[in-house]
Short mmCIF file of C-alpha atoms (C1' of nucleotides) in Angstrom, two decimals:
data_model
loop_
_atom_site.label_atom_id
_atom_site.label_comp_id
_atom_site.label_asym_id
_atom_site.label_seq_id
_atom_site.Cartn_x
_atom_site.Cartn_y
_atom_site.Cartn_z
CA UNK A 29 98.94 121.18 164.49
CA UNK A 30 95.17 121.57 164.73
CA UNK A 31 93.32 124.73 165.59
CA UNK A 32 91.25 124.75 168.75
CA UNK A 33 87.65 125.64 168.27
CA UNK A 34 86.37 128.61 170.16
CA UNK A 35 82.95 128.79 168.62
CA UNK A 36 81.05 125.53 168.29
CA UNK A 37 77.92 127.59 167.92
CA UNK A 38 79.23 128.85 164.62
CA UNK A 39 80.02 125.34 163.47
CA UNK A 40 78.64 124.34 160.05
CA UNK A 41 77.35 121.03 161.32
CA UNK A 42 76.19 122.23 164.71
CA UNK A 43 72.65 121.04 164.05
CA UNK A 44 73.28 117.65 162.55
CA UNK A 45 76.36 116.15 164.17
CA UNK A 46 76.57 114.06 167.29
CA UNK A 47 76.81 117.13 169.49
CA UNK A 48 73.46 118.49 168.33
CA UNK A 49 71.66 115.94 170.51
CA UNK A 50 73.49 116.97 173.67
CA UNK A 51 72.38 119.30 176.47
CA UNK A 52 74.30 122.53 176.89
CA UNK A 53 76.69 121.31 179.58
CA UNK A 54 77.87 118.25 177.69
CA UNK A 55 78.13 120.06 174.37
CA UNK A 56 80.26 122.65 176.09
CA UNK A 57 82.60 120.08 177.64
CA UNK A 58 82.96 118.45 174.26
CA UNK A 59 83.80 121.63 172.45
CA UNK A 60 86.51 122.41 174.98
CA UNK A 61 88.51 119.38 173.89
CA UNK A 62 87.71 119.58 170.19
CA UNK A 63 90.04 120.93 167.53
CA UNK A 64 89.84 121.22 163.80
CA UNK A 65 92.21 119.68 161.36
CA UNK A 66 92.54 119.62 157.57
CA UNK A 67 93.74 116.67 155.54
CA UNK A 68 94.45 116.65 151.81
CA UNK A 69 92.84 114.20 149.43
CA UNK A 70 94.46 110.77 149.65
CA UNK A 71 95.92 111.29 153.13
CA UNK A 72 95.74 108.16 155.26
CA UNK A 73 94.33 109.18 158.61
CA UNK A 74 94.57 105.78 160.20
CA UNK A 75 96.15 102.71 158.67
CA UNK A 76 94.77 99.86 160.74
CA UNK A 77 97.87 99.24 162.79
CA UNK A 78 97.88 100.71 166.25
CA UNK A 79 95.00 102.35 168.06
CA UNK A 80 93.91 105.59 166.44
CA UNK A 81 94.72 108.51 168.67
CA UNK A 82 91.46 110.27 167.99
CA UNK A 83 87.78 110.10 167.44
CA UNK A 84 86.53 112.52 164.82
CA UNK A 85 83.50 114.07 163.19
CA UNK A 86 83.57 114.96 159.52
CA UNK A 87 82.93 118.65 158.97
CA UNK A 88 83.44 118.81 155.23
CA UNK A 89 84.61 116.45 152.53
CA UNK A 90 84.31 112.69 152.39
CA UNK A 91 86.20 110.02 154.33
CA UNK A 92 86.44 106.46 153.05
CA UNK A 93 86.69 103.34 155.19
CA UNK A 94 88.67 100.61 153.44
CA UNK A 95 89.13 96.96 154.17
CA UNK A 96 92.20 95.47 152.48
CA UNK A 97 93.34 91.89 151.99
CA UNK A 98 96.95 90.79 151.71
CA UNK A 99 96.57 90.11 148.00
CA UNK A 100 95.71 93.74 147.38
CA UNK A 101 92.00 93.41 146.71
CA UNK A 102 90.14 96.03 148.64
CA UNK A 103 86.59 96.93 149.41
CA UNK A 104 85.42 100.35 150.51
CA UNK A 105 83.03 99.48 153.33
CA UNK A 106 81.81 102.96 154.08
CA UNK A 107 81.81 106.61 153.08
CA UNK A 108 81.51 109.16 155.85
CA UNK A 109 80.05 112.50 154.86
CA UNK A 110 79.61 115.77 156.68
CA UNK A 111 78.41 115.23 160.29
CA UNK A 112 79.20 111.50 160.28
CA UNK A 113 81.68 110.21 162.81
CA UNK A 114 84.88 108.17 162.42
CA UNK A 115 86.52 106.09 165.10
CA UNK A 116 85.76 103.84 168.02
CA UNK A 117 86.30 104.76 171.65
CA UNK A 118 87.36 102.02 174.09
CA UNK A 119 88.56 99.74 171.35
CA UNK A 120 90.21 99.54 167.97
CA UNK A 121 88.89 99.74 164.47
CA UNK A 122 90.09 96.30 163.49
CA UNK A 123 91.77 96.07 160.12
CA UNK A 124 90.04 99.14 158.81
CA UNK A 125 91.95 101.84 156.96
CA UNK A 126 90.65 105.40 157.08
CA UNK A 127 91.54 107.75 154.25
CA UNK A 128 90.55 111.18 152.99
CA UNK A 129 88.61 110.60 149.76
CA UNK A 130 88.56 114.36 149.15
CA UNK A 131 90.17 117.28 150.95
CA UNK A 132 88.53 117.14 154.34
CA UNK A 133 88.12 119.01 157.57
CA UNK A 134 87.66 117.03 160.76
CA UNK A 135 86.54 117.94 164.23
CA UNK A 136 88.95 115.86 166.29
CA UNK A 137 88.59 114.61 169.84
CA UNK A 138 91.74 113.19 171.36
CA UNK A 139 91.11 109.67 172.51
CA UNK A 140 91.71 109.84 176.25
CA UNK A 141 89.87 113.07 177.05
CA UNK A 142 87.00 111.93 174.88
CA UNK A 143 86.78 108.60 176.67
CA UNK A 144 86.85 110.36 180.01
CA UNK A 145 84.04 112.60 178.91
CA UNK A 146 82.03 109.59 177.77
CA UNK A 147 82.44 108.03 181.18
CA UNK A 148 81.43 111.18 183.01
CA UNK A 149 78.41 111.94 180.83
CA UNK A 150 76.17 108.98 180.06
CA UNK A 151 74.06 111.10 177.74
CA UNK A 152 77.04 111.41 175.44
CA UNK A 153 77.38 107.66 175.34
CA UNK A 154 73.68 107.30 174.61
CA UNK A 155 73.94 109.62 171.64
CA UNK A 156 76.98 107.81 170.31
CA UNK A 157 75.16 104.51 170.71
CA UNK A 158 72.30 105.76 168.58
CA UNK A 159 74.70 107.00 165.91
CA UNK A 160 76.43 103.65 165.90
CA UNK A 161 73.11 101.87 165.39
CA UNK A 162 72.45 104.22 162.50
CA UNK A 163 75.79 103.27 160.99
CA UNK A 164 74.91 99.62 161.37
CA UNK A 165 71.63 100.27 159.57
CA UNK A 166 73.43 102.02 156.75
CA UNK A 167 75.97 99.21 156.44
CA UNK A 168 73.17 96.66 156.15
CA UNK A 169 71.39 98.75 153.58
CA UNK A 170 74.55 98.77 151.55
CA UNK A 171 74.81 95.00 151.86
CA UNK A 172 71.57 94.81 149.94
CA UNK A 173 73.05 96.94 147.18
CA UNK A 174 76.17 94.77 146.96
CA UNK A 175 74.37 91.47 147.10
CA UNK A 176 71.23 91.97 145.09
CA UNK A 177 71.57 94.76 142.54
CA UNK A 178 72.82 94.79 138.95
CA UNK A 179 75.77 96.94 137.90
CA UNK A 180 73.37 99.50 136.48
CA UNK A 181 71.39 99.72 139.73
CA UNK A 182 74.56 99.82 141.81
CA UNK A 183 75.91 102.83 139.94
CA UNK A 184 72.56 104.61 140.09
CA UNK A 185 72.31 103.89 143.83
CA UNK A 186 75.78 105.26 144.35
CA UNK A 187 75.05 108.51 142.54
CA UNK A 188 71.76 108.89 144.36
CA UNK A 189 73.52 108.38 147.68
CA UNK A 190 76.22 110.91 146.89
CA UNK A 191 73.71 113.55 145.78
CA UNK A 192 71.61 113.10 148.89
CA UNK A 193 74.52 113.19 151.28
CA UNK A 194 76.36 116.03 149.54
CA UNK A 195 73.41 118.41 149.44
CA UNK A 196 71.83 117.56 152.74
CA UNK A 197 70.07 120.54 154.24
CA UNK A 198 68.83 120.12 157.75
CA UNK A 199 65.30 118.85 157.87
CA UNK A 200 64.57 119.22 154.20
CA UNK A 201 64.19 116.74 151.41
CA UNK A 202 67.51 116.93 149.57
CA UNK A 203 65.96 116.34 146.16
CA UNK A 204 63.48 119.18 146.31
CA UNK A 205 66.00 121.50 147.89
CA UNK A 206 68.55 121.33 145.14
CA UNK A 207 67.24 119.92 141.88
CA UNK A 208 69.76 119.57 139.10
CA UNK A 209 72.45 121.13 141.25
CA UNK A 210 75.98 120.21 140.32
CA UNK A 211 77.91 118.00 142.71
CA UNK A 212 81.36 116.46 143.03
CA UNK A 213 82.03 112.75 142.94
CA UNK A 214 84.15 111.94 146.01
CA UNK A 215 85.67 108.86 144.38
CA UNK A 216 87.73 108.04 141.31
CA UNK A 217 86.48 105.29 138.99
CA UNK A 218 88.82 102.79 140.63
CA UNK A 219 87.54 103.70 144.07
CA UNK A 220 83.95 103.56 142.90
CA UNK A 221 84.67 100.06 141.67
CA UNK A 222 86.04 99.14 145.08
CA UNK A 223 82.91 100.54 146.67
CA UNK A 224 80.40 98.82 144.39
CA UNK A 225 82.27 95.59 143.77
CA UNK A 226 82.57 96.27 140.04
CA UNK A 227 85.32 96.64 137.47
CA UNK A 228 86.16 100.21 136.54
CA UNK A 229 85.21 99.59 132.92
CA UNK A 230 81.75 98.61 134.03
CA UNK A 231 81.40 101.83 135.99
CA UNK A 232 82.49 103.81 132.96
CA UNK A 233 79.98 102.09 130.70
CA UNK A 234 77.10 102.59 133.09
CA UNK A 235 77.86 106.28 133.47
CA UNK A 236 78.13 106.60 129.71
CA UNK A 237 74.71 105.00 129.38
CA UNK A 238 73.20 107.31 131.99
CA UNK A 239 74.50 110.20 129.91
CA UNK A 240 73.12 109.01 126.59
CA UNK A 241 69.77 108.38 128.31
CA UNK A 242 69.78 112.01 129.40
CA UNK A 243 69.51 111.14 133.06
CA UNK A 244 72.75 112.83 134.04
CA UNK A 245 75.17 115.33 132.59
CA UNK A 246 78.86 115.28 133.40
CA UNK A 247 81.01 118.29 134.17
CA UNK A 248 84.58 117.15 133.72
CA UNK A 249 85.40 113.78 135.25
CA UNK A 250 84.67 114.49 138.86
CA UNK A 251 81.45 116.47 138.75
CA UNK A 252 77.96 115.98 137.37
CA UNK A 253 74.35 117.13 137.42
CA UNK A 254 71.29 114.94 137.71
CA UNK A 255 68.76 115.95 135.05
CA UNK A 256 66.08 113.36 135.76
CA UNK A 257 66.06 112.30 139.38
CA UNK A 258 62.97 110.07 139.22
CA UNK A 259 64.50 108.07 136.43
CA UNK A 260 67.78 107.77 138.33
CA UNK A 261 65.77 106.34 141.20
CA UNK A 262 64.07 103.91 138.84
CA UNK A 263 67.48 102.71 137.69
CA UNK A 264 68.54 102.30 141.29
CA UNK A 265 65.56 99.99 141.79
CA UNK A 266 66.55 97.86 138.81
CA UNK A 267 63.65 99.11 136.74
CA UNK A 268 65.45 100.73 133.84
CA UNK B 29 54.40 82.86 177.98
CA UNK B 30 58.08 83.16 178.80
CA UNK B 31 59.79 81.63 181.76
CA UNK B 32 61.57 83.92 184.18
CA UNK B 33 65.17 83.11 184.78
CA UNK B 34 66.19 82.42 188.31
CA UNK B 35 69.72 81.30 187.68
CA UNK B 36 71.73 83.44 185.29
CA UNK B 37 74.83 81.86 186.75
CA UNK B 38 73.75 78.58 185.22
CA UNK B 39 73.17 80.21 181.85
CA UNK B 40 74.86 78.54 178.88
CA UNK B 41 76.14 81.82 177.54
CA UNK B 42 76.98 83.42 180.86
CA UNK B 43 80.60 83.94 179.86
CA UNK B 44 80.21 85.25 176.34
CA UNK B 45 77.04 87.33 176.17
CA UNK B 46 76.64 91.01 176.87
CA UNK B 47 76.08 90.39 180.56
CA UNK B 48 79.48 88.74 180.97
CA UNK B 49 81.15 92.14 180.88
CA UNK B 50 79.03 93.57 183.68
CA UNK B 51 79.82 93.95 187.38
CA UNK B 52 77.76 91.87 189.79
CA UNK B 53 75.20 94.56 190.60
CA UNK B 54 74.26 95.33 187.01
CA UNK B 55 74.24 91.71 185.95
CA UNK B 56 71.88 91.01 188.80
CA UNK B 57 69.50 93.81 187.86
CA UNK B 58 69.51 92.57 184.30
CA UNK B 59 68.73 89.02 185.19
CA UNK B 60 65.77 90.14 187.30
CA UNK B 61 63.98 91.46 184.21
CA UNK B 62 65.09 88.72 181.83
CA UNK B 63 62.97 85.79 180.74
CA UNK B 64 63.48 82.95 178.34
CA UNK B 65 61.38 82.20 175.33
CA UNK B 66 61.40 79.56 172.62
CA UNK B 67 60.49 80.14 168.99
CA UNK B 68 60.12 77.48 166.31
CA UNK B 69 62.01 77.58 163.03
CA UNK B 70 60.48 80.08 160.62
CA UNK B 71 58.72 82.11 163.30
CA UNK B 72 58.80 85.84 162.59
CA UNK B 73 59.88 87.57 165.78
CA UNK B 74 59.60 91.10 164.48
CA UNK B 75 58.27 92.12 161.09
CA UNK B 76 59.56 95.63 160.63
CA UNK B 77 56.31 97.42 161.34
CA UNK B 78 55.95 98.86 164.82
CA UNK B 79 58.61 99.10 167.50
CA UNK B 80 59.69 95.70 168.76
CA UNK B 81 58.61 95.17 172.32
CA UNK B 82 61.85 93.59 173.37
CA UNK B 83 65.57 93.47 173.20
CA UNK B 84 66.97 89.94 173.18
CA UNK B 85 70.08 87.83 173.40
CA UNK B 86 70.31 84.58 171.45
CA UNK B 87 70.88 81.62 173.74
CA UNK B 88 70.69 78.81 171.19
CA UNK B 89 69.85 78.52 167.51
CA UNK B 90 70.28 81.12 164.79
CA UNK B 91 68.32 84.29 164.08
CA UNK B 92 68.31 85.89 160.65
CA UNK B 93 67.98 89.59 159.91
CA UNK B 94 66.25 90.20 156.59
CA UNK B 95 65.85 93.27 154.46
CA UNK B 96 63.01 93.01 151.94
CA UNK B 97 62.06 95.16 148.95
CA UNK B 98 58.52 95.57 147.69
CA UNK B 99 59.25 93.46 144.62
CA UNK B 100 60.03 90.46 146.83
CA UNK B 101 63.78 90.40 146.46
CA UNK B 102 65.36 89.98 149.84
CA UNK B 103 68.80 90.02 151.33
CA UNK B 104 69.75 88.44 154.62
CA UNK B 105 71.90 91.13 156.20
CA UNK B 106 72.93 89.27 159.29
CA UNK B 107 72.92 85.99 161.17
CA UNK B 108 72.87 86.16 164.95
CA UNK B 109 74.31 83.17 166.75
CA UNK B 110 74.46 82.16 170.37
CA UNK B 111 75.34 85.14 172.63
CA UNK B 112 74.69 87.74 169.90
CA UNK B 113 72.03 90.36 170.56
CA UNK B 114 68.97 91.38 168.57
CA UNK B 115 67.17 94.69 168.81
CA UNK B 116 67.75 98.37 169.34
CA UNK B 117 66.88 100.28 172.50
CA UNK B 118 65.70 103.90 172.16
CA UNK B 119 64.83 103.52 168.52
CA UNK B 120 63.46 101.22 165.89
CA UNK B 121 65.10 98.65 163.67
CA UNK B 122 64.11 100.31 160.43
CA UNK B 123 62.73 98.01 157.78
CA UNK B 124 64.46 94.97 159.18
CA UNK B 125 62.62 91.69 159.64
CA UNK B 126 63.79 89.31 162.36
CA UNK B 127 63.09 85.61 161.96
CA UNK B 128 64.07 82.34 163.60
CA UNK B 129 66.31 80.54 161.10
CA UNK B 130 66.30 77.46 163.32
CA UNK B 131 64.45 76.62 166.51
CA UNK B 132 65.77 79.18 168.93
CA UNK B 133 65.82 80.17 172.55
CA UNK B 134 66.05 83.84 173.42
CA UNK B 135 66.83 85.70 176.61
CA UNK B 136 64.31 88.53 176.38
CA UNK B 137 64.40 91.95 177.99
CA UNK B 138 61.18 93.90 177.79
CA UNK B 139 61.85 97.24 176.17
CA UNK B 140 60.89 99.73 178.85
CA UNK B 141 62.55 98.08 181.86
CA UNK B 142 65.65 97.47 179.77
CA UNK B 143 65.82 101.10 178.69
CA UNK B 144 65.40 102.21 182.28
CA UNK B 145 68.21 99.95 183.32
CA UNK B 146 70.43 101.34 180.57
CA UNK B 147 69.80 104.84 181.85
CA UNK B 148 70.52 103.94 185.43
CA UNK B 149 73.68 101.98 184.71
CA UNK B 150 76.10 103.62 182.29
CA UNK B 151 78.32 100.56 182.36
CA UNK B 152 75.54 98.60 180.68
CA UNK B 153 75.33 101.17 177.94
CA UNK B 154 79.09 101.06 177.50
CA UNK B 155 79.01 97.30 177.04
CA UNK B 156 76.16 97.53 174.54
CA UNK B 157 78.05 100.20 172.65
CA UNK B 158 81.04 97.90 172.30
CA UNK B 159 78.85 95.06 171.09
CA UNK B 160 77.26 97.35 168.56
CA UNK B 161 80.65 98.38 167.24
CA UNK B 162 81.48 94.69 166.95
CA UNK B 163 78.31 94.16 164.92
CA UNK B 164 79.30 97.04 162.69
CA UNK B 165 82.70 95.44 162.17
CA UNK B 166 81.09 92.14 161.26
CA UNK B 167 78.68 93.81 158.84
CA UNK B 168 81.57 95.52 157.08
CA UNK B 169 83.51 92.29 156.92
CA UNK B 170 80.53 90.71 155.21
CA UNK B 171 80.39 93.58 152.74
CA UNK B 172 83.80 92.49 151.57
CA UNK B 173 82.50 88.97 151.02
CA UNK B 174 79.51 90.22 149.03
CA UNK B 175 81.40 92.72 146.96
CA UNK B 176 84.68 91.08 146.19
CA UNK B 177 84.48 87.30 146.36
CA UNK B 178 83.55 84.69 143.74
CA UNK B 179 80.64 82.30 144.26
CA UNK B 180 83.06 79.59 145.30
CA UNK B 181 84.72 81.82 147.89
CA UNK B 182 81.38 83.09 149.14
CA UNK B 183 80.12 79.59 149.84
CA UNK B 184 83.38 78.58 151.51
CA UNK B 185 83.30 81.75 153.63
CA UNK B 186 79.75 81.00 154.65
CA UNK B 187 80.55 77.46 155.76
CA UNK B 188 83.64 78.62 157.59
CA UNK B 189 81.61 81.26 159.39
CA UNK B 190 78.90 78.79 160.39
CA UNK B 191 81.43 76.27 161.70
CA UNK B 192 83.23 78.87 163.75
CA UNK B 193 80.10 80.38 165.23
CA UNK B 194 78.37 77.06 165.85
CA UNK B 195 81.23 75.45 167.73
CA UNK B 196 82.52 78.45 169.56
CA UNK B 197 84.06 77.47 172.85
CA UNK B 198 84.97 80.31 175.15
CA UNK B 199 88.53 81.42 174.70
CA UNK B 200 89.58 78.62 172.42
CA UNK B 201 90.31 78.41 168.74
CA UNK B 202 87.19 76.79 167.29
CA UNK B 203 89.07 74.93 164.62
CA UNK B 204 91.43 73.13 166.94
CA UNK B 205 88.72 72.47 169.47
CA UNK B 206 86.42 70.54 167.19
CA UNK B 207 88.05 69.29 164.04
CA UNK B 208 85.80 67.46 161.63
CA UNK B 209 82.88 67.75 163.99
CA UNK B 210 79.47 67.61 162.41
CA UNK B 211 77.39 70.78 162.35
CA UNK B 212 73.97 71.93 161.18
CA UNK B 213 73.42 74.46 158.42
CA UNK B 214 71.07 77.10 159.80
CA UNK B 215 69.80 78.07 156.35
CA UNK B 216 68.07 76.38 153.42
CA UNK B 217 69.60 76.74 149.96
CA UNK B 218 67.21 79.54 149.14
CA UNK B 219 68.13 81.40 152.31
CA UNK B 220 71.81 80.82 151.71
CA UNK B 221 71.31 82.38 148.29
CA UNK B 222 69.67 85.40 149.91
CA UNK B 223 72.59 85.67 152.29
CA UNK B 224 75.35 85.37 149.71
CA UNK B 225 73.66 87.13 146.82
CA UNK B 226 73.72 84.00 144.65
CA UNK B 227 71.20 81.79 142.86
CA UNK B 228 70.33 78.58 144.70
CA UNK B 229 71.63 76.48 141.80
CA UNK B 230 75.01 78.13 142.19
CA UNK B 231 75.06 77.26 145.90
CA UNK B 232 74.22 73.67 145.08
CA UNK B 233 76.96 73.38 142.50
CA UNK B 234 79.58 74.88 144.78
CA UNK B 235 78.68 72.50 147.59
CA UNK B 236 78.77 69.59 145.16
CA UNK B 237 82.24 70.63 144.09
CA UNK B 238 83.43 70.93 147.70
CA UNK B 239 82.24 67.37 148.18
CA UNK B 240 83.96 65.91 145.11
CA UNK B 241 87.14 67.71 146.18
CA UNK B 242 86.91 65.91 149.52
CA UNK B 243 86.88 69.14 151.49
CA UNK B 244 83.50 68.51 153.08
CA UNK B 245 81.15 65.59 153.62
CA UNK B 246 77.40 66.06 153.83
CA UNK B 247 75.11 64.37 156.32
CA UNK B 248 71.64 64.70 154.87
CA UNK B 249 70.79 68.13 153.48
CA UNK B 250 71.14 70.22 156.57
CA UNK B 251 74.29 68.90 158.19
CA UNK B 252 77.91 68.40 157.18
CA UNK B 253 81.45 67.79 158.34
CA UNK B 254 84.54 69.67 157.27
CA UNK B 255 87.27 67.20 156.35
CA UNK B 256 89.94 69.64 155.25
CA UNK B 257 89.64 72.95 157.04
CA UNK B 258 92.82 74.54 155.63
CA UNK B 259 91.61 73.89 152.11
CA UNK B 260 88.20 75.32 152.94
CA UNK B 261 89.99 78.45 154.11
CA UNK B 262 91.98 78.55 150.89
CA UNK B 263 88.72 78.45 148.93
CA UNK B 264 87.35 81.24 151.07
CA UNK B 265 90.35 83.34 150.04
CA UNK B 266 89.71 82.71 146.35
CA UNK B 267 92.76 80.47 146.06
CA UNK B 268 91.19 77.24 144.96
"C1'" DC C 26 104.68 120.48 125.45
"C1'" DG C 27 105.38 115.96 126.58
"C1'" DC C 28 104.75 112.89 130.49
"C1'" DT C 29 101.97 110.27 133.59
"C1'" DA C 30 97.74 108.93 135.48
"C1'" DC C 31 93.17 108.20 134.76
"C1'" DA C 32 89.04 107.28 131.96
"C1'" DT C 33 86.69 105.48 127.94
"C1'" DT C 34 85.75 102.28 124.29
"C1'" DG C 35 86.01 97.80 121.94
"C1'" DA C 36 86.33 92.69 121.43
"C1'" DG C 37 86.33 88.30 123.30
"C1'" DT C 38 85.80 85.30 127.49
"C1'" DT C 39 83.75 83.52 131.56
"C1'" DA C 40 81.25 83.10 135.80
"C1'" DC C 41 76.99 83.13 137.13
"C1'" DC C 42 72.04 83.27 136.00
"C1'" DT C 43 67.82 81.41 133.99
"C1'" DC C 44 64.88 77.94 132.60
"C1'" DA C 45 63.69 73.11 132.62
"C1'" DA C 46 63.81 68.50 134.16
"C1'" DA C 47 65.24 64.82 137.30
"C1'" DA C 48 66.30 63.33 141.92
"C1'" DA C 49 66.10 63.40 146.73
"C1'" DT C 50 63.78 64.63 150.95
"C1'" DT C 51 59.92 65.66 153.78
"C1'" DG C 52 55.32 65.34 154.97
"C1'" DT C 53 50.55 62.90 154.93
"C1'" DG C 54 46.98 59.60 154.98
"C1'" DG C 55 45.72 54.96 154.57
"C1'" DC D 30 55.07 50.88 157.31
"C1'" DC D 31 54.36 52.11 152.73
"C1'" DA D 32 52.51 54.81 148.86
"C1'" DC D 33 51.77 59.39 147.37
"C1'" DA D 34 52.02 64.30 146.95
"C1'" DA D 35 54.48 68.43 148.01
"C1'" DT D 36 58.68 70.63 148.68
"C1'" DT D 37 63.45 71.23 148.22
"C1'" DT D 38 67.66 70.14 146.08
"C1'" DT D 39 70.48 68.68 142.36
"C1'" DT D 40 71.85 68.38 137.61
"C1'" DG D 41 71.91 69.91 132.79
"C1'" DA D 42 71.90 73.15 128.81
"C1'" DG D 43 72.04 77.58 127.06
"C1'" DG D 44 72.10 82.71 127.60
"C1'" DT D 45 73.90 87.04 129.32
"C1'" DA D 46 75.86 90.45 132.38
"C1'" DA D 47 80.00 91.64 133.89
"C1'" DC D 48 85.00 90.65 133.61
"C1'" DT D 49 89.52 90.74 131.32
"C1'" DC D 50 92.76 92.31 128.18
"C1'" DA D 51 94.13 95.71 124.97
"C1'" DA D 52 93.92 100.06 122.56
"C1'" DT D 53 92.61 104.76 122.40
"C1'" DG D 54 91.34 109.07 124.36
"C1'" DT D 55 91.50 112.77 127.89
"C1'" DA D 56 92.73 115.36 131.89
"C1'" DG D 57 96.18 117.08 135.11
"C1'" DC D 58 101.05 118.69 135.93
"C1'" DG D 59 105.99 119.89 135.94
#
DNA sequence: CGCTACATTGAGTTACCTCAAAAATTGTGG
DNA sequence: CCACAATTTTTGAGGTAACTCAATGTAGCG
């Protein structure tokens, strides 16, 4: 199904992903078991039942992590962008569902070989540990957004986050690198609501207000441009 | 200041903490560099500035992880109970503040020796990795609470969580083990508000309602008993 | 072109917040 | 041990941000 990679050194995320922190030998071992795979928007990659058969790194597109309750309410508990990882070696993901928010390309590592590699190369495990701590940090940061911000600030924070993660250029400040550049929203209004803990109508109204204030400009429903980044940041801080 | 441990095998959390998953040799090495330390309620253990000098495991009491913004608003992003860990080797905790929510006892591991040990014993790193993934899981679970639940369900979820973590007995269902047993709230109303993203008055009203419904019974301000656990769970699910 | 899915807009409701005061609890000095 | 202040919690009244329900508008697709 997937295509084996024969040139990690040509990889788009070579300098930012997990593998960038590895010495030559380990990076090489890793790339030997890696293969690329495309998924269309909406495809469920892992549904929370059995153990996922792979660990993966996002090459392009956005992956959403969803927690669902029996009654249907759901909360998106994470968005994984380019160079973020998805999965958990030596264990399961709990009741998490993993879905392609946009068309995506993944760098997949089949579970068993990956686990073997982890055991043979402690450095790999170290790097993964650091990435996991980073994820934990990000999750806690988002808890602040969910618990303490107004609808207006939540929406602004979300847009800010998407801009920064979509345009990330290695080692450069994303804002100065691509001012006013157009970008795609990875989520529908409903999904955005599930991410921010808001009703879709509230999302709509906040975006409308951002438009009339001249802070953003929309391009169709799924794309926009930020015209006044400092003011977007002010909104994200609840100082509108 | 701290007292060196000379009997890990008498440790209260020997069977649940990080070290429980280690082979004899590694556990032994770990216990040689560990020492115990008490902190009084309210003591700030790490304030988010420089690198913390230690990694620690909570023996008794509750530690709170706080994220603060310049304007004073703060969100408690985690509560660490007995046998949970606090800290991050090979990196810093970001802007996180760590504070004793109650009087606590910690099992401390000085940074450098602990990092050395991690490097020498991959199994230790593996175990820490798993614990970190568990923390990530818990953080995401709490995101659901913050984003999707009503005030009533938030408060019920909080109480449920405190009961379960306070009375945890190894390998047993906490509810059946200690029905209606009294327990201490680790947080003041203000802190509970900062944890749940609610005003303190709202917390108060919800607790009052739980009392009039006969679901709980308070013992002073900081302790209570759950009289009807199933109904508390129902509240936590938004089915009141 | 119509159909379906998604997004926006509007009107009315409600859950939670804010402000203010009373009550309970904790701490302190005589 | 009691009186007193300081702190925290509870209770009350009123306001508002966000929700719900319903209608309209817009994009995507066979």
